[in-house]
Short mmCIF file of C-alpha atoms in Angstrom, two decimals:
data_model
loop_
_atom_site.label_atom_id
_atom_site.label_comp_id
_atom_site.label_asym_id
_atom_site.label_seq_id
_atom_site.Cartn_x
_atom_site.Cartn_y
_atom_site.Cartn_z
CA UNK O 1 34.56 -44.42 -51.68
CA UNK O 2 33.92 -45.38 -47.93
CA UNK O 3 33.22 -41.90 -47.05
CA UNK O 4 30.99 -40.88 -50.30
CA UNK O 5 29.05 -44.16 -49.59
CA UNK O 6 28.36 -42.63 -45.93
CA UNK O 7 27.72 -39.30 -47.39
CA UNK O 8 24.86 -40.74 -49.96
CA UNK O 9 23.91 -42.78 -46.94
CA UNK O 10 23.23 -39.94 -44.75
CA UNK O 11 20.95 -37.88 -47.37
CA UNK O 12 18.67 -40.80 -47.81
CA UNK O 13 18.44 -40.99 -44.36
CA UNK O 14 17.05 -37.56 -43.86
CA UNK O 15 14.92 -38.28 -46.93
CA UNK O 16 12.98 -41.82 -45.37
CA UNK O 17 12.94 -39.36 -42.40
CA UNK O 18 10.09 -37.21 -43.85
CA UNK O 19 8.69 -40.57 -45.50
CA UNK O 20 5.29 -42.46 -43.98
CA UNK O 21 5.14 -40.62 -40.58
CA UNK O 22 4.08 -42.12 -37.47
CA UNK O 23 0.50 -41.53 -36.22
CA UNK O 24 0.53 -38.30 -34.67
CA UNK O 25 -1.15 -40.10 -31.26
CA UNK O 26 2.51 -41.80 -31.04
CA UNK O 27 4.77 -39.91 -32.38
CA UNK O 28 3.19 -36.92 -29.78
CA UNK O 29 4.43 -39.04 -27.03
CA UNK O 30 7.93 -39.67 -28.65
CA UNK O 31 8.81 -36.22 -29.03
CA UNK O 32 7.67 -35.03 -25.40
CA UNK O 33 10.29 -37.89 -24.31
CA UNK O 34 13.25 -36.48 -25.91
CA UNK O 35 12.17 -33.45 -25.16
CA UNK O 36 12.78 -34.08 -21.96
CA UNK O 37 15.67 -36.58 -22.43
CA UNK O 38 17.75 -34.09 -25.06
CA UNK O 39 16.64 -30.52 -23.68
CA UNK O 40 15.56 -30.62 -20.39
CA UNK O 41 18.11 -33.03 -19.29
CA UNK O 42 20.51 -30.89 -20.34
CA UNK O 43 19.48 -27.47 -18.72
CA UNK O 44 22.17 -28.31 -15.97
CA UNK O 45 25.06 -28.91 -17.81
CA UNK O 46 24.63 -26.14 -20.15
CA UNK O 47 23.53 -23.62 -16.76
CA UNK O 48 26.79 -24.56 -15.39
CA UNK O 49 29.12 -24.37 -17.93
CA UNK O 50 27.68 -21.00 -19.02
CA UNK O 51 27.50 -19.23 -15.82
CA UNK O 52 31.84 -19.86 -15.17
CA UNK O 53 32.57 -20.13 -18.63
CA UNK O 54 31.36 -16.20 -18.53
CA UNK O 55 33.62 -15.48 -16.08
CA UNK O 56 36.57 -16.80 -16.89
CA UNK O 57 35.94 -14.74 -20.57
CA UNK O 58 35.71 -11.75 -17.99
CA UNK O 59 38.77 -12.35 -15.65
CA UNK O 60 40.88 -13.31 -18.48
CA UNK O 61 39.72 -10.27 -20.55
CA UNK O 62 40.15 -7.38 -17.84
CA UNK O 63 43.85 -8.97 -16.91
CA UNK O 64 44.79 -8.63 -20.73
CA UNK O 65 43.55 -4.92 -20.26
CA UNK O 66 46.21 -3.29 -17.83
CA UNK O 67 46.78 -0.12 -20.26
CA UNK O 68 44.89 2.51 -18.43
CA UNK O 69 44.15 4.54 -21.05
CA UNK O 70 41.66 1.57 -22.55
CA UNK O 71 38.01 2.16 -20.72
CA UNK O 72 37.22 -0.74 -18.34
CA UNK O 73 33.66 -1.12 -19.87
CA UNK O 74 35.66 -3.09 -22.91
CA UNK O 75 35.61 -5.77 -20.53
CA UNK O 76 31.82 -5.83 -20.72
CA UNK O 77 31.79 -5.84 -24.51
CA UNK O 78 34.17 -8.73 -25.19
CA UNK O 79 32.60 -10.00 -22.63
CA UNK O 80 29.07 -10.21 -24.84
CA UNK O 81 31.02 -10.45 -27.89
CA UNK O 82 32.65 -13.26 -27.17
CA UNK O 83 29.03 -15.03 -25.44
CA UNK O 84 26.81 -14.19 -28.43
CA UNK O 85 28.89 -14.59 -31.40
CA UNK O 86 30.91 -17.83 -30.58
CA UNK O 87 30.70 -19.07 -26.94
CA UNK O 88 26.89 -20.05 -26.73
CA UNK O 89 26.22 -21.24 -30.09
CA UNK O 90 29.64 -23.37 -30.84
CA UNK O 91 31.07 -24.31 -28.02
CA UNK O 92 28.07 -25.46 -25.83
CA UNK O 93 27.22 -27.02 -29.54
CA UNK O 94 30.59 -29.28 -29.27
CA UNK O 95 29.49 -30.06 -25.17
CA UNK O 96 26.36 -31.42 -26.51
CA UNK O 97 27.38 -33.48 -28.83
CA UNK O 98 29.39 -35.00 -26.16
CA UNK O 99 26.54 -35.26 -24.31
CA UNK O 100 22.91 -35.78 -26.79
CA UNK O 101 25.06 -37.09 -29.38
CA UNK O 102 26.20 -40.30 -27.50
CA UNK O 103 22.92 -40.73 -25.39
CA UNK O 104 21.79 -40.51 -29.49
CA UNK O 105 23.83 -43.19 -30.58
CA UNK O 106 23.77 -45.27 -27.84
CA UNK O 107 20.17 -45.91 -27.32
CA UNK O 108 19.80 -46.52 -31.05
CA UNK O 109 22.58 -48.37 -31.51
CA UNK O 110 21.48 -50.42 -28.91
CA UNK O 111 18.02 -51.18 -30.33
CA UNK O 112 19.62 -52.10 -33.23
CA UNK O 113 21.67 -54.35 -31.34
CA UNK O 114 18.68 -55.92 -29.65
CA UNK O 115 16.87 -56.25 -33.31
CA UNK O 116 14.00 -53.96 -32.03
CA UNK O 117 14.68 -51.70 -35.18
CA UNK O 118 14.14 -55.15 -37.38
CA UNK O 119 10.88 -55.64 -35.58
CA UNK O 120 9.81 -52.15 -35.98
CA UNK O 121 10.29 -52.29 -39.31
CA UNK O 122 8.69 -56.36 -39.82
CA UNK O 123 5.33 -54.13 -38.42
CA UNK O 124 5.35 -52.30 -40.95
CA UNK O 125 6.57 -49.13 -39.60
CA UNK O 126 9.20 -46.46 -40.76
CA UNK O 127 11.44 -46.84 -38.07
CA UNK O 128 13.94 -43.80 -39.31
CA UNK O 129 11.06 -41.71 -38.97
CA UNK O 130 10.03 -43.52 -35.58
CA UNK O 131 13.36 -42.95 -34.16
CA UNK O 132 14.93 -40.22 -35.66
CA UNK O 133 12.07 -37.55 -36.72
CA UNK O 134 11.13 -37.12 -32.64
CA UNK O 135 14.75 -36.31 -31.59
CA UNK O 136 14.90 -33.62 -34.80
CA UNK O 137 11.71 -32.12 -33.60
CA UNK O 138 12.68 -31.52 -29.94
CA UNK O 139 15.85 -30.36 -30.64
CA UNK O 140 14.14 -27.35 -32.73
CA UNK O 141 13.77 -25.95 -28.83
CA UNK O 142 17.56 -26.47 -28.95
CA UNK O 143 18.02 -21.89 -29.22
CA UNK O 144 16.15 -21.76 -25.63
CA UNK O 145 19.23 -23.68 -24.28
CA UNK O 146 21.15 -20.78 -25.70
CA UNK O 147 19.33 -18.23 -24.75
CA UNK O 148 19.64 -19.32 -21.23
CA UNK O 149 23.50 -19.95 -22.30
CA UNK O 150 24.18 -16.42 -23.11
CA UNK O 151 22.28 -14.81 -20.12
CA UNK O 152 24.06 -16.63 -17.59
CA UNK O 153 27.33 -16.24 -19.31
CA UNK O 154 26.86 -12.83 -19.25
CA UNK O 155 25.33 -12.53 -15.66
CA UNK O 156 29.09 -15.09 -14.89
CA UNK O 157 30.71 -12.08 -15.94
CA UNK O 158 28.94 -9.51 -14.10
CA UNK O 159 29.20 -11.63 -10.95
CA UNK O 160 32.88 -12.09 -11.95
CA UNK O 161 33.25 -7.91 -11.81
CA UNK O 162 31.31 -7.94 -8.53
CA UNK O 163 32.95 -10.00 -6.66
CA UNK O 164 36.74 -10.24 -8.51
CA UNK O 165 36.84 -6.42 -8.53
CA UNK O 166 38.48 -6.56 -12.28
CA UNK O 167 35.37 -3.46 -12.74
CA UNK O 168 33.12 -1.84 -11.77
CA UNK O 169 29.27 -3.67 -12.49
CA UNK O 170 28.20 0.04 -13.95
CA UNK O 171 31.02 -0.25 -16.49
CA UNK O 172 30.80 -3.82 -17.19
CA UNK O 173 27.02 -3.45 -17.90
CA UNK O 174 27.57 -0.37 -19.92
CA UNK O 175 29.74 -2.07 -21.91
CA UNK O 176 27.36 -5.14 -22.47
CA UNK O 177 25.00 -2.33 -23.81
CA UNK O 178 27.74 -0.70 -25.96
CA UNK O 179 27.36 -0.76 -29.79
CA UNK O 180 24.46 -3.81 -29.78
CA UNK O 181 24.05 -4.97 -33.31
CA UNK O 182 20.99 -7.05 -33.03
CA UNK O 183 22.56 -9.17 -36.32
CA UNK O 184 24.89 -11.16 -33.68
CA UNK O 185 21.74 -12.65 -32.29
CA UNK O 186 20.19 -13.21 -35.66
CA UNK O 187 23.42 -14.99 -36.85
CA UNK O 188 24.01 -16.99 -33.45
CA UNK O 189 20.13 -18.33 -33.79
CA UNK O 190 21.12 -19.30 -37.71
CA UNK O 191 24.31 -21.52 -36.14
CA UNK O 192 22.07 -22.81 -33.43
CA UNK O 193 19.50 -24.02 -35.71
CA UNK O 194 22.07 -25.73 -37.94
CA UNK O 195 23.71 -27.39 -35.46
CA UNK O 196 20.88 -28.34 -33.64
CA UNK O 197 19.96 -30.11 -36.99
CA UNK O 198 23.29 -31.95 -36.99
CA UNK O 199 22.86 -32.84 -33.16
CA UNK O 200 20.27 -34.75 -33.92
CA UNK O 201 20.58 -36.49 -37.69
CA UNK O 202 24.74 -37.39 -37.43
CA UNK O 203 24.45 -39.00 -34.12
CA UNK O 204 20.94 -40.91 -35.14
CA UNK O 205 22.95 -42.29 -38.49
CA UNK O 206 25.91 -43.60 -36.91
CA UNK O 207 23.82 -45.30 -34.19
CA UNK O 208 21.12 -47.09 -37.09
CA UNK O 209 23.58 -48.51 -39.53
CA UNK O 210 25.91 -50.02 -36.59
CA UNK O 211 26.78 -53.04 -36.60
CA UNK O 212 28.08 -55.62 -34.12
CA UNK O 213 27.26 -56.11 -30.51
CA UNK O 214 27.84 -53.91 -27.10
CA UNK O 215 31.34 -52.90 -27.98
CA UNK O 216 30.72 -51.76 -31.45
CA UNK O 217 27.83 -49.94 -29.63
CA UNK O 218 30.15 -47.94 -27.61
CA UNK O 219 32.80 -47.16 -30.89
CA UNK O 220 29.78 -45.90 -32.95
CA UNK O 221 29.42 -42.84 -29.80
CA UNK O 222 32.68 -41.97 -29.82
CA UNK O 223 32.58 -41.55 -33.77
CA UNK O 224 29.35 -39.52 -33.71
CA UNK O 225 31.01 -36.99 -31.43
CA UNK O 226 34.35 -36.59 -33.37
CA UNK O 227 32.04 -36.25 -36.79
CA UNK O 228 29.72 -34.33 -34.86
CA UNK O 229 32.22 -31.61 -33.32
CA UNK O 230 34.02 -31.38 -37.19
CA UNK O 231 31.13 -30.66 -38.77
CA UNK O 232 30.02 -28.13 -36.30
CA UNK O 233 33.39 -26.50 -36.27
CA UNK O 234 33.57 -26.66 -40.45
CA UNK O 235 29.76 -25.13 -40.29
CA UNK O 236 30.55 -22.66 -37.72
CA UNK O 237 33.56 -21.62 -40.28
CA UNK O 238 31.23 -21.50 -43.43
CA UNK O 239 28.36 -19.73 -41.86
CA UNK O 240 30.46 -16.93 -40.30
CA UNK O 241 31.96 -16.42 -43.71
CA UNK O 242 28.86 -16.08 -45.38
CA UNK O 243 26.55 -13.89 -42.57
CA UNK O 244 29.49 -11.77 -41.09
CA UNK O 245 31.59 -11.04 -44.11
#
């Protein structure tokens, strides 16, 4: 019952989301914030892990590859394979919600701790739409994280050839332009949006109906991220059935 009461819980949630919006004067300057707290902030972490996360999918894919009679530009088209239809969308997804998901939870949890939600809403305002609406909004920019996720993966590779020797870069690339179906990137854009959706409304939840003090505060993160990354991982599942099937 616990979990259909959180279920329910959620839904009306999203609903009072969309419900007696904020002046647009305000909420303008809410959503440039977390657009640069959520997106911004996290052009680093996502560059980073990217760029080597390519490689390694390169280095481990040409030393699987020792039969000579398999082309070295396969290395090239796992390489993308790999990038487009899982690595970008679902697993940066999972490093986010590490990362937005908490940051989330934590600063709402702790106005709700503080009893600033209670005065937002004693003025008369909808504070799920104050708080929650802004962070949905700039997270619809969440894709141009993974574009910039799948370039440098795939430029992590390339260096990876250059510099590893595992191929040559005129077989790597000309396997990264083997057999494009421009579907994957349709279908990775689909996830992205999806998730980006549950970045930003699973995390909000768990950090509005807390309860308790700084401790509790703390607990509610750590249980956005696990119910974060399952329902990412049980999306990811469901929408690959459906679009690639």
């Amino acid at each position: 019952m616990k979990y259909l009461h959180n279920i329910g819980t959620y839904f009306l949630m999203i609903a009072e989301m969309f419900r007696k919006p904020t002046k647009w004067s305000v909420m303008k300057k809410l959503i440039l914030k977390d657009i640069d707290d959520l997106v911004i902030g996290s052009l680093g972490i996502v560059a980073f892990i990217s760029f080597f996360v390519g490689g390694v999918v390169t280095i481990q894919t040409a030393l699987n590859i020792d039969n000579p009679l398999i082309p070295k530009y396969l290395v090239g088209f796992a390489t993308r394979q790999s990038i487009l239809l899982e690595f970008a969308p679902t697993f940066v997804s999972i490093v986010m919600a590490g990362k937005v998901g908490s940051f989330i939870t934590s600063s709402i949890g702790t106005m709700r701790v503080t009893e600033q939600i209670d005065a937002l809403e004693v003025m008369g305002i909808n504070s799920i739409n104050y708080l929650v609406f802004p962070k949905f909004i700039s997270l619809m920019l969440y894709p141009f994280l993974i574009c910039i996720g799948m370039f440098l993966g795939i430029v992590g590779g390339l260096v990876a050839c250059m510099y590893g020797g595992f191929s040559a870069p005129e077989d790597y690339i000309t396997g990264v332009q083997l057999d494009f179906d421009p579907f994957h990137i349709t279908y990775a854009f689909i996830k992205t949006c999806v998730f980006a959706f549950l970045l930003a409304t699973i995390p909000s939840y768990h950090g509005y109906y807390m309860k308790g003090g700084a401790l509790e505060v703390g607990k509610a993160s750590t249980t956005s991220f696990v119910w974060t990354s399952v329902f990412i991982i049980l999306l990811n599942y469901l929408l690959t059935q459906m679009l690639l099937s």
